[in-house]
Short mmCIF file of C-alpha atoms in Angstrom, two decimals:
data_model
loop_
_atom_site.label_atom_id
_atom_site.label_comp_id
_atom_site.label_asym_id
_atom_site.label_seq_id
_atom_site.Cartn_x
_atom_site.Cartn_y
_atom_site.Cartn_z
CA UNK A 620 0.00 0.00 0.00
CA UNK A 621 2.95 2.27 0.83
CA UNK A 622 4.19 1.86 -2.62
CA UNK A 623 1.61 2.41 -4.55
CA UNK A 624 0.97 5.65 -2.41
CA UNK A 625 4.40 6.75 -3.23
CA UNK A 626 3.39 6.31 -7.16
CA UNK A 627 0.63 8.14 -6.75
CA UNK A 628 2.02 11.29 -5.24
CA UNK A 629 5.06 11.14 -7.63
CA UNK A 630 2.07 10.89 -10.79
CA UNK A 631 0.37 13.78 -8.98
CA UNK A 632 3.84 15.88 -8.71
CA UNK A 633 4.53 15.38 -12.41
CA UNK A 634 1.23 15.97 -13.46
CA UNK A 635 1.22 19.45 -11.75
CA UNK A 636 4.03 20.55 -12.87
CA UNK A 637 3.59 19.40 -16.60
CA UNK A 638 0.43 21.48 -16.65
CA UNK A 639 1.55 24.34 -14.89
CA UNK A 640 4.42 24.12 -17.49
CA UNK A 641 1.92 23.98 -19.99
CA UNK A 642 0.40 26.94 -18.50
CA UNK A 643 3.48 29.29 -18.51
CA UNK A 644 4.36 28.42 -21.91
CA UNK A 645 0.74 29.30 -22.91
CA UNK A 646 0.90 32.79 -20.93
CA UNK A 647 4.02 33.64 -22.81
CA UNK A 648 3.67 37.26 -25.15
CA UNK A 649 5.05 36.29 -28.25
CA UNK A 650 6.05 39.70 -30.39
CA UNK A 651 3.68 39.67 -33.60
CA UNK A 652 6.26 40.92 -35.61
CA UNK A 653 9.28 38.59 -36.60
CA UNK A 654 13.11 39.94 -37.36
CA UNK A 655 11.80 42.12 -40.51
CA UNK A 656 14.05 44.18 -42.78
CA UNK A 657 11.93 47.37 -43.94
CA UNK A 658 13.00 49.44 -46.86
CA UNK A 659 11.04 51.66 -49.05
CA UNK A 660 10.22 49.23 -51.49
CA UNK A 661 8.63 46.84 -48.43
CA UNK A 662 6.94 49.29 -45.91
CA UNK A 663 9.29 51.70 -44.84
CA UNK A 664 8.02 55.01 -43.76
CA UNK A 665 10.61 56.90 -41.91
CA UNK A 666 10.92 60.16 -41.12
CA UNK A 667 13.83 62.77 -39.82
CA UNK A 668 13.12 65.46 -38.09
CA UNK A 669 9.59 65.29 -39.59
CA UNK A 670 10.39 64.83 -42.98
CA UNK A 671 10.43 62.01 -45.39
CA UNK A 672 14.17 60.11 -45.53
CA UNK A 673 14.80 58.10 -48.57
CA UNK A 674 17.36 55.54 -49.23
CA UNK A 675 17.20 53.45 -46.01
CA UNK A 676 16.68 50.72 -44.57
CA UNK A 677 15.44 49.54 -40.54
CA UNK A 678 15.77 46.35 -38.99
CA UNK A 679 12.94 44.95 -36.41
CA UNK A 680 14.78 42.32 -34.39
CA UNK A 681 11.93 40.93 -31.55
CA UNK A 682 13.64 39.83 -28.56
CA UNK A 683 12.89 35.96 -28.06
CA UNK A 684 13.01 35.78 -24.25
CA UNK A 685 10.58 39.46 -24.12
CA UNK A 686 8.46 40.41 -26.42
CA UNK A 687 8.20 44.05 -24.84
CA UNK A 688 11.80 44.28 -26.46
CA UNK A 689 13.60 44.79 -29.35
CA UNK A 690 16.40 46.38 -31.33
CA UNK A 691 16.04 48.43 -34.62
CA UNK A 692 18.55 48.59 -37.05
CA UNK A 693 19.25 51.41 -39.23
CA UNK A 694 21.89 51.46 -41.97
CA UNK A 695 21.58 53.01 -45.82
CA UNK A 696 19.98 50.47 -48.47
CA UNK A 697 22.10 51.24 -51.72
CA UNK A 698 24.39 48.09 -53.08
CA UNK A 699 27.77 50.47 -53.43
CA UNK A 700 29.56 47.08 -54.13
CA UNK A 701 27.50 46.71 -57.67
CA UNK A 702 28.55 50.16 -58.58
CA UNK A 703 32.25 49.59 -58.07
CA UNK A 704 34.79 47.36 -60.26
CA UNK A 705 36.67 45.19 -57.66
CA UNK A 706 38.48 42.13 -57.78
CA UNK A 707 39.18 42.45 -53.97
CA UNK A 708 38.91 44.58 -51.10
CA UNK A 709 35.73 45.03 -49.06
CA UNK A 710 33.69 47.47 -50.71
CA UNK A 711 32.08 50.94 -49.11
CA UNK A 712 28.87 50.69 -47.34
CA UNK A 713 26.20 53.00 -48.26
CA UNK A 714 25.49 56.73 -45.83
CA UNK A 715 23.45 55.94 -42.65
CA UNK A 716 20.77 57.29 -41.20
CA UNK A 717 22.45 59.30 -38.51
CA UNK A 718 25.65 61.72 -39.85
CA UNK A 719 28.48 59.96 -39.10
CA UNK A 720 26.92 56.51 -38.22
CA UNK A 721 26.67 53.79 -41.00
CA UNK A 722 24.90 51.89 -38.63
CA UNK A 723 23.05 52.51 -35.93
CA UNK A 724 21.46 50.39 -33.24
CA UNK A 725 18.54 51.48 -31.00
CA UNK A 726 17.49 48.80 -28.01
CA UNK A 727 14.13 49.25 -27.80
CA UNK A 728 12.20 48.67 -24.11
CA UNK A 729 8.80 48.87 -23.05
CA UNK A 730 7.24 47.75 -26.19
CA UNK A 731 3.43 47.59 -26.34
CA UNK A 732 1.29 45.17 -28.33
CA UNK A 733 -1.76 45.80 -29.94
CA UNK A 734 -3.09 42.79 -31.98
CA UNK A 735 -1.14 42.53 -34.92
CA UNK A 736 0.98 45.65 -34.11
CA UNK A 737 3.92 46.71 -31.80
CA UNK A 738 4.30 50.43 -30.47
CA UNK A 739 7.05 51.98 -29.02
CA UNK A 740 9.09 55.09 -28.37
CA UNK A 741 12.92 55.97 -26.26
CA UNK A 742 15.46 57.66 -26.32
CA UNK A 743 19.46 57.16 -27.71
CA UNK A 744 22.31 58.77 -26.62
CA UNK A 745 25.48 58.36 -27.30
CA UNK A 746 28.55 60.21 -27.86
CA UNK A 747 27.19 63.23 -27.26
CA UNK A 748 24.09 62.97 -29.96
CA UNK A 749 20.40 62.34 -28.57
CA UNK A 750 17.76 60.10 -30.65
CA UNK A 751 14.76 61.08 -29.80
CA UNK A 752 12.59 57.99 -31.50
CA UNK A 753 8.76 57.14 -31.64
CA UNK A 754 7.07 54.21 -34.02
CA UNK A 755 4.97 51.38 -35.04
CA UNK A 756 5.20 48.19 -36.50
CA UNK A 757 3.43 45.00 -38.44
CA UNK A 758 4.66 42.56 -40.16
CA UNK A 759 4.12 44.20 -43.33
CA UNK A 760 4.91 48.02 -42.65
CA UNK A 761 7.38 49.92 -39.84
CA UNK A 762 6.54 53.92 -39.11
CA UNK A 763 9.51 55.43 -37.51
CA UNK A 764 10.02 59.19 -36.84
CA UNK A 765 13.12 60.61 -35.58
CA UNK A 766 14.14 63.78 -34.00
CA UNK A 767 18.13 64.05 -33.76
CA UNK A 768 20.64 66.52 -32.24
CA UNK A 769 24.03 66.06 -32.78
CA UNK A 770 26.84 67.17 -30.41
CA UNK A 771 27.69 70.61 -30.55
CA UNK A 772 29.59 72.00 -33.09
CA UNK A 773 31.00 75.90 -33.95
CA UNK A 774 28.58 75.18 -37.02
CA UNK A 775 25.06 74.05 -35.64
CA UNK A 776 22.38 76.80 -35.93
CA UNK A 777 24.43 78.99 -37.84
CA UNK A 778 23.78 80.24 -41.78
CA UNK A 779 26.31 81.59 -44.15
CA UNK A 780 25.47 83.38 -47.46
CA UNK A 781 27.12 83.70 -50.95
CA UNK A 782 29.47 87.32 -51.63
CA UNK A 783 29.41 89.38 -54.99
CA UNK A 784 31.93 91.66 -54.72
CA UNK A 785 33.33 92.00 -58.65
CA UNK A 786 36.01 89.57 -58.51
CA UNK A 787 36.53 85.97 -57.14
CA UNK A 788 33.06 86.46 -55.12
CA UNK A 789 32.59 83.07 -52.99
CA UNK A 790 34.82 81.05 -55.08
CA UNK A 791 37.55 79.68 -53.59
CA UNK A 792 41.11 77.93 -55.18
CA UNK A 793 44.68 77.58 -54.66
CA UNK A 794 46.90 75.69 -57.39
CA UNK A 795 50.52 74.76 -56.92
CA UNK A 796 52.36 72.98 -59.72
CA UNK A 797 54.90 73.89 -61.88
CA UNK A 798 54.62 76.29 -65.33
CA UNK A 799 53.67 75.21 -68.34
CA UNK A 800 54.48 75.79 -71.71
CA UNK A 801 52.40 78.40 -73.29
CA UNK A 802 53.07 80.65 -76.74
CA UNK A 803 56.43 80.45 -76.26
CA UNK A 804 56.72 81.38 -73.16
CA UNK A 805 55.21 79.84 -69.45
CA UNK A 806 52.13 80.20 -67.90
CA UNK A 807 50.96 78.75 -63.94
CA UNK A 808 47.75 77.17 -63.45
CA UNK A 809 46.84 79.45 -60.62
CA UNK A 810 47.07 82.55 -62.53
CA UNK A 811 45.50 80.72 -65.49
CA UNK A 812 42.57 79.66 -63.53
CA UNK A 813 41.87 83.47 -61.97
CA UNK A 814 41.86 84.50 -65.33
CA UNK A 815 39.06 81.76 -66.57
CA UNK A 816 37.14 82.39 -63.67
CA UNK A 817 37.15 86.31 -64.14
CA UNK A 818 36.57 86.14 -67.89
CA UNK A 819 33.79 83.60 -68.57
CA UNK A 820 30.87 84.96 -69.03
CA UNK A 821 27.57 83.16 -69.38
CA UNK A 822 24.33 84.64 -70.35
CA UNK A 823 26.37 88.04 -69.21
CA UNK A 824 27.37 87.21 -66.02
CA UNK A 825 30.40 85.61 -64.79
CA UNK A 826 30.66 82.83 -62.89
CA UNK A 827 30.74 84.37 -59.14
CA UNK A 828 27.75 86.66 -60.30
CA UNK A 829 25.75 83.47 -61.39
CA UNK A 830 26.91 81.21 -58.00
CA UNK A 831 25.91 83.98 -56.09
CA UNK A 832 22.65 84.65 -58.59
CA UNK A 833 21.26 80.74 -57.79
CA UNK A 834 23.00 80.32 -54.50
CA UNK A 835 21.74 82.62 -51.94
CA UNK A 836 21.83 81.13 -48.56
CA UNK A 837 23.88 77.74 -46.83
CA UNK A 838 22.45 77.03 -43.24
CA UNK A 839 24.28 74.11 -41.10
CA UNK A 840 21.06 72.61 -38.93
CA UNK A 841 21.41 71.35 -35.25
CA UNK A 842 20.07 68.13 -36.29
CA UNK A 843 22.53 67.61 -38.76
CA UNK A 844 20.79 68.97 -42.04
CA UNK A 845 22.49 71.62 -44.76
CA UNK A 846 19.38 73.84 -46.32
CA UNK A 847 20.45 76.11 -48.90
CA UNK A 848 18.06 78.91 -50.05
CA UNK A 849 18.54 78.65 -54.47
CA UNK A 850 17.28 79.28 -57.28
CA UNK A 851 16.58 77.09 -60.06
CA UNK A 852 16.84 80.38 -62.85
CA UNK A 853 18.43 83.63 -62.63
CA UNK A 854 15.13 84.73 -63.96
CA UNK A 855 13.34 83.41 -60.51
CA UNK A 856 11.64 85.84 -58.34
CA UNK A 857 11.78 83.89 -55.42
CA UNK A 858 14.36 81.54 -53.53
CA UNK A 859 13.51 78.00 -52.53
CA UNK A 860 14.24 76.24 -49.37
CA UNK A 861 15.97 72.49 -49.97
CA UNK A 862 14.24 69.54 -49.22
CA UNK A 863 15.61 68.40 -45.39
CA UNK A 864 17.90 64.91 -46.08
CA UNK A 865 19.89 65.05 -49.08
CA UNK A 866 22.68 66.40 -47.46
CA UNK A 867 24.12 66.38 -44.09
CA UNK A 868 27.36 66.94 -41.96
CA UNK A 869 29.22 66.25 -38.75
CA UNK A 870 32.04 68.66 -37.37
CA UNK A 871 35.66 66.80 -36.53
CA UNK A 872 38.08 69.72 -35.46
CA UNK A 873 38.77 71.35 -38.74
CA UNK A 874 36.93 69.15 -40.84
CA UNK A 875 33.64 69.15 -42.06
CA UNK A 876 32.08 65.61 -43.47
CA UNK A 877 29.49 66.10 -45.95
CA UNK A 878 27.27 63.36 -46.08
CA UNK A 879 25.23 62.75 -49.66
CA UNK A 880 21.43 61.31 -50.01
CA UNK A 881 21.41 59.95 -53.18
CA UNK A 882 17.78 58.39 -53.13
CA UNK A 883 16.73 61.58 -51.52
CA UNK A 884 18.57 63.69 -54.64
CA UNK A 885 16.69 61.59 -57.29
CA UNK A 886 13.58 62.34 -55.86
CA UNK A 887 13.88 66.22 -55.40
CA UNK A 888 15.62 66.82 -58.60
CA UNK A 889 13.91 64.83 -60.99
CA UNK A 890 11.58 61.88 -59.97
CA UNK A 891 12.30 60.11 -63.39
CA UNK A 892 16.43 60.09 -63.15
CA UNK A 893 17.35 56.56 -60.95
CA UNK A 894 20.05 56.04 -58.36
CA UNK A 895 22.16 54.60 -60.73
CA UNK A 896 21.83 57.22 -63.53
CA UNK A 897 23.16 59.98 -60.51
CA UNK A 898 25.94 57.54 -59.35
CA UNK A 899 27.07 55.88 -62.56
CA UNK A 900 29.79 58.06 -63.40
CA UNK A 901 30.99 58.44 -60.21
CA UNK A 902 34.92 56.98 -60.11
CA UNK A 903 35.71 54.49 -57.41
CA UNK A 904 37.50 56.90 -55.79
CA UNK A 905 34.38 58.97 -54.94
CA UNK A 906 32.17 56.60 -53.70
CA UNK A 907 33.72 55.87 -50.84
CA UNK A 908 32.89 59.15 -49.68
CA UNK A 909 29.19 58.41 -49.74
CA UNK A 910 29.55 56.23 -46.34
CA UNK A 911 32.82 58.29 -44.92
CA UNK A 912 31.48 61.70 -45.48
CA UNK A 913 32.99 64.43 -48.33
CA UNK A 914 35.95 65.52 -46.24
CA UNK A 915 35.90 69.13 -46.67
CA UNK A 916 38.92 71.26 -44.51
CA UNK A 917 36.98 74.70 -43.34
CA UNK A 918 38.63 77.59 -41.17
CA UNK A 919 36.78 81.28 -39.80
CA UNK A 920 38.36 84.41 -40.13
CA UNK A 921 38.28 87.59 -37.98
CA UNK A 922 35.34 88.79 -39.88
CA UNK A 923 33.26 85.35 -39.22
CA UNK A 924 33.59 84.32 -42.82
CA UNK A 925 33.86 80.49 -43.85
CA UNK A 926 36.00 79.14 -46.14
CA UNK A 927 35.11 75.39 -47.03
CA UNK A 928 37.35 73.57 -49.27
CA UNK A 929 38.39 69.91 -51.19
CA UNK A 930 42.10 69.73 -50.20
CA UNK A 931 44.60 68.40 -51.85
CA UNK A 932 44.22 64.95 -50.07
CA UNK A 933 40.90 64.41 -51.96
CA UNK A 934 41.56 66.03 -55.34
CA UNK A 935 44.48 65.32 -56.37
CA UNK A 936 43.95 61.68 -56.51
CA UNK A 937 40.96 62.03 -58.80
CA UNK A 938 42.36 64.66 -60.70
CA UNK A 939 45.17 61.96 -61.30
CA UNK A 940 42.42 59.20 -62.56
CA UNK A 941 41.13 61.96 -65.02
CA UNK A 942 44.52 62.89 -66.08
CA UNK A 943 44.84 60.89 -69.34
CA UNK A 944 41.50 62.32 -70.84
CA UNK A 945 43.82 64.94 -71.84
CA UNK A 946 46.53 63.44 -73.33
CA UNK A 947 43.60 62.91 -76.29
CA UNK A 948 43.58 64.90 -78.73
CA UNK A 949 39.95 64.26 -79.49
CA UNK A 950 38.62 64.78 -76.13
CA UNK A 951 40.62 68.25 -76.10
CA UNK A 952 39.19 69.41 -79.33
CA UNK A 953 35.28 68.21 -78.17
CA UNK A 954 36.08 70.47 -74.83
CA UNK A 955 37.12 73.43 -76.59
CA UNK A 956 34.13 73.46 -79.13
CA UNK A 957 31.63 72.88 -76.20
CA UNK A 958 33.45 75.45 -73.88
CA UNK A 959 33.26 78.29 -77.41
CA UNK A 960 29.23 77.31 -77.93
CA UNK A 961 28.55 77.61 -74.43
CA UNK A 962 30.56 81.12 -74.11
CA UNK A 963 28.79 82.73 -76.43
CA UNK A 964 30.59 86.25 -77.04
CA UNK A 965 33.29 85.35 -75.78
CA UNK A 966 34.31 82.45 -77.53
CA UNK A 967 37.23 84.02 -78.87
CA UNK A 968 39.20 83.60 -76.15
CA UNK A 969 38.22 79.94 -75.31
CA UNK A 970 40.97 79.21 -77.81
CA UNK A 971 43.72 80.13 -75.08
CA UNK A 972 42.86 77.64 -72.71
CA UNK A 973 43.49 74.88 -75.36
CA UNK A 974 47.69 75.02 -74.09
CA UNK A 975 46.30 74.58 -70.62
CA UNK A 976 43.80 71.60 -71.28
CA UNK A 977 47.09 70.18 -73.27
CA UNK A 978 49.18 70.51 -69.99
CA UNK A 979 46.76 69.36 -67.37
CA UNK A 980 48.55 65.89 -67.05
CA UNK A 981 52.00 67.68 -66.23
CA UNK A 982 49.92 69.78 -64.24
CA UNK A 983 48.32 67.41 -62.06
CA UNK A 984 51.70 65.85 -62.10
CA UNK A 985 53.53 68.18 -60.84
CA UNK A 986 50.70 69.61 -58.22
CA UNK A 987 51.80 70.08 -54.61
CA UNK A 988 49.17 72.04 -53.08
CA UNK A 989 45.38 71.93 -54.89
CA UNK A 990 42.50 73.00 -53.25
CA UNK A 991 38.91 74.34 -54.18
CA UNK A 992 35.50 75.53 -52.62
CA UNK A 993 33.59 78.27 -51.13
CA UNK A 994 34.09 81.17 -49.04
CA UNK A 995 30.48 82.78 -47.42
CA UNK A 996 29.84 85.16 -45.35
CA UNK A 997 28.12 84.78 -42.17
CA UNK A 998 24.05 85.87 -42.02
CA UNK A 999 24.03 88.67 -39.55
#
């Protein structure tokens, strides 16, 4: 009797405890959304600092042991490796969503769960930026908005607009190489380019008068955004405000990184022109500046003016890929009768620039300080 009322209590202990296992397991929250990559082609709809951001893509990762958990991904969507020729080496990743950031990874707590659908909003920080971050998910669409503000910087909040003054206006060079041969006598590339820039004339104006014509206004946002105030035409009564997302920047002591949106450029400019048709002719040694940033050197002077430039660092090694277009004699010629239709009344002199197009390769050769860009002066 005293065995078989040991079996029975051991078949009552099991019992419990497979049902209240049962039980437990049947309790659990299970997330109805499973590890999901969004894009805009499969239910993305994100959104920085209120506006639409192209180009990207977000990762929904459920935590399996909590449901009220999870982490979202964000990284760029463009395939740079298809665009790029390479037998090895890895090959650049496309711009994240955050300047500076290719990735970026937000652990997401207190999710709620509504039917099909997950809610949930936080906050990221980290290295001095602040994510500010609100959303929903299903299985078949992800909302997620995104209010951003970077670490201070001498730039954030400021604006910066374009000078006509007669000469250079807000162009900006410097040229070092050695002369060049030139009707018998020698000419320098600096000089030669100061000359271009102060006698082309287009639709009567030179070029400063037409950059500062169609460029009015550059403003550096705290969240990271570059607006410019433009104009498509001279003719335009009115400046326009850029679209928020095609370009952005992060400050690194005398750097600035300027960080591209090509999705976001196709759609503003011209909704029929592709990704590809913007980044096909793009050289291998400019797309890795999509994910790293345009490096751009930048310095203030006394008066609060900005002077952003390429340097030398970043030019001269694409000026050296482009270098043997001009050892042909074909290409030369083309560039010379484009340059004289385009000048208009001043085609006559396009023919002295043809020495100068024939040196460029011992030009670039023999460069040891090349740099071009902008100079603006602060909005007051």
């Amino acid at each position: 009797m005293k065995k078989n009322l040991f079996y029975y209590l051991f078949a009552v202990i099991c019992s419990v405890a497979l049902f209240t296992s049962c039980s437990d397991d049947d309790d659990k929250i299970v997330s109805p959304v499973g590890e999901t990559t969004f894009t805009d082609a499969n239910g993305l709809q994100l959104t920085y600092s209120g506006a639409t951001m192209l180009g990207k893509k977000v990762t929904f990762s459920p935590n399996a042991a909590d449901a009220t958990k999870a982490t979202l991904t964000l990284a760029g969507e463009l395939d740079l490796s298809s665009m790029i020729n390479r037998s090895t080496g890895a090959s650049p990743q496309a711009p994240g969503v955050i300047p500076g950031e290719i990735t970026t990874v937000l652990n997401v707590e207190n999710i709620v769960i509504d039917g099909d659908k997950v809610k949930f909003k936080g906050t990221d920080e980290k290295n001095g930026r602040t994510i500010n971050y609100d959303g929903e998910a299903t299985s078949s669409f992800l909302k997620l908005n995104l209010t951003v503000s970077l670490p201070a910087n001498a730039l954030a909040g400021t604006a910066f607009t374009t000078i006509e003054d007669g000469g250079l206006g807000s162009l900006y060079y410097k040229w070092d190489a050695a002369e060049f041969p030139y009707f018998g006598g020698t000419w320098d590339i600096n000089s030669a380019i100061g000359l271009i820039i102060s006698f082309t004339q287009i639709d009567g104006k030179t070029i400063p008068a037409m950059l500062a014509g169609i460029l009015h206004k550059i403003t550096f946002l705290p969240d990271g955004n570059i607006q410019a105030e433009y104009k498509d035409e001279l003719t335009d009564a009115e400046w326009k405000t850029s679209d928020l997302n095609i370009a952005t920047y992060t400050v690194d002591g005398d750097k600035i990184y300027l960080y591209l949106n090509p999705s976001q450029i196709a759609a503003s400019v011209n909704r029929s022109i592709g990704v590809d048709d913007i980044l096909g002719n793009l050289i291998p040694a400019v797309l890795p500046m999509l994910s790293n940033g345009i490096p751009l050197s930048y310095s203030v002077d006394s008066d609060g003016n900005v002077t952003a430039y390429l340097d030398t660092a970043t030019l001269l090694p694409i000026l050296k890929l482009v270098a043997p277009m001009f050892e042909d004699e074909e290409f030369v010629n083309s560039l010379i009768q484009m340059l004289t239709e385009q000048a208009g009344d001043m085609g006559y002199l396009v023919g002295m620039l043809k020495p100068v197009l024939v040196a460029m390769p011992q030009i670039i050769e023999t460069t040891e300080v090349v740099q071009f860009g902008l100079k603006l002066a602060p909005v007051k």
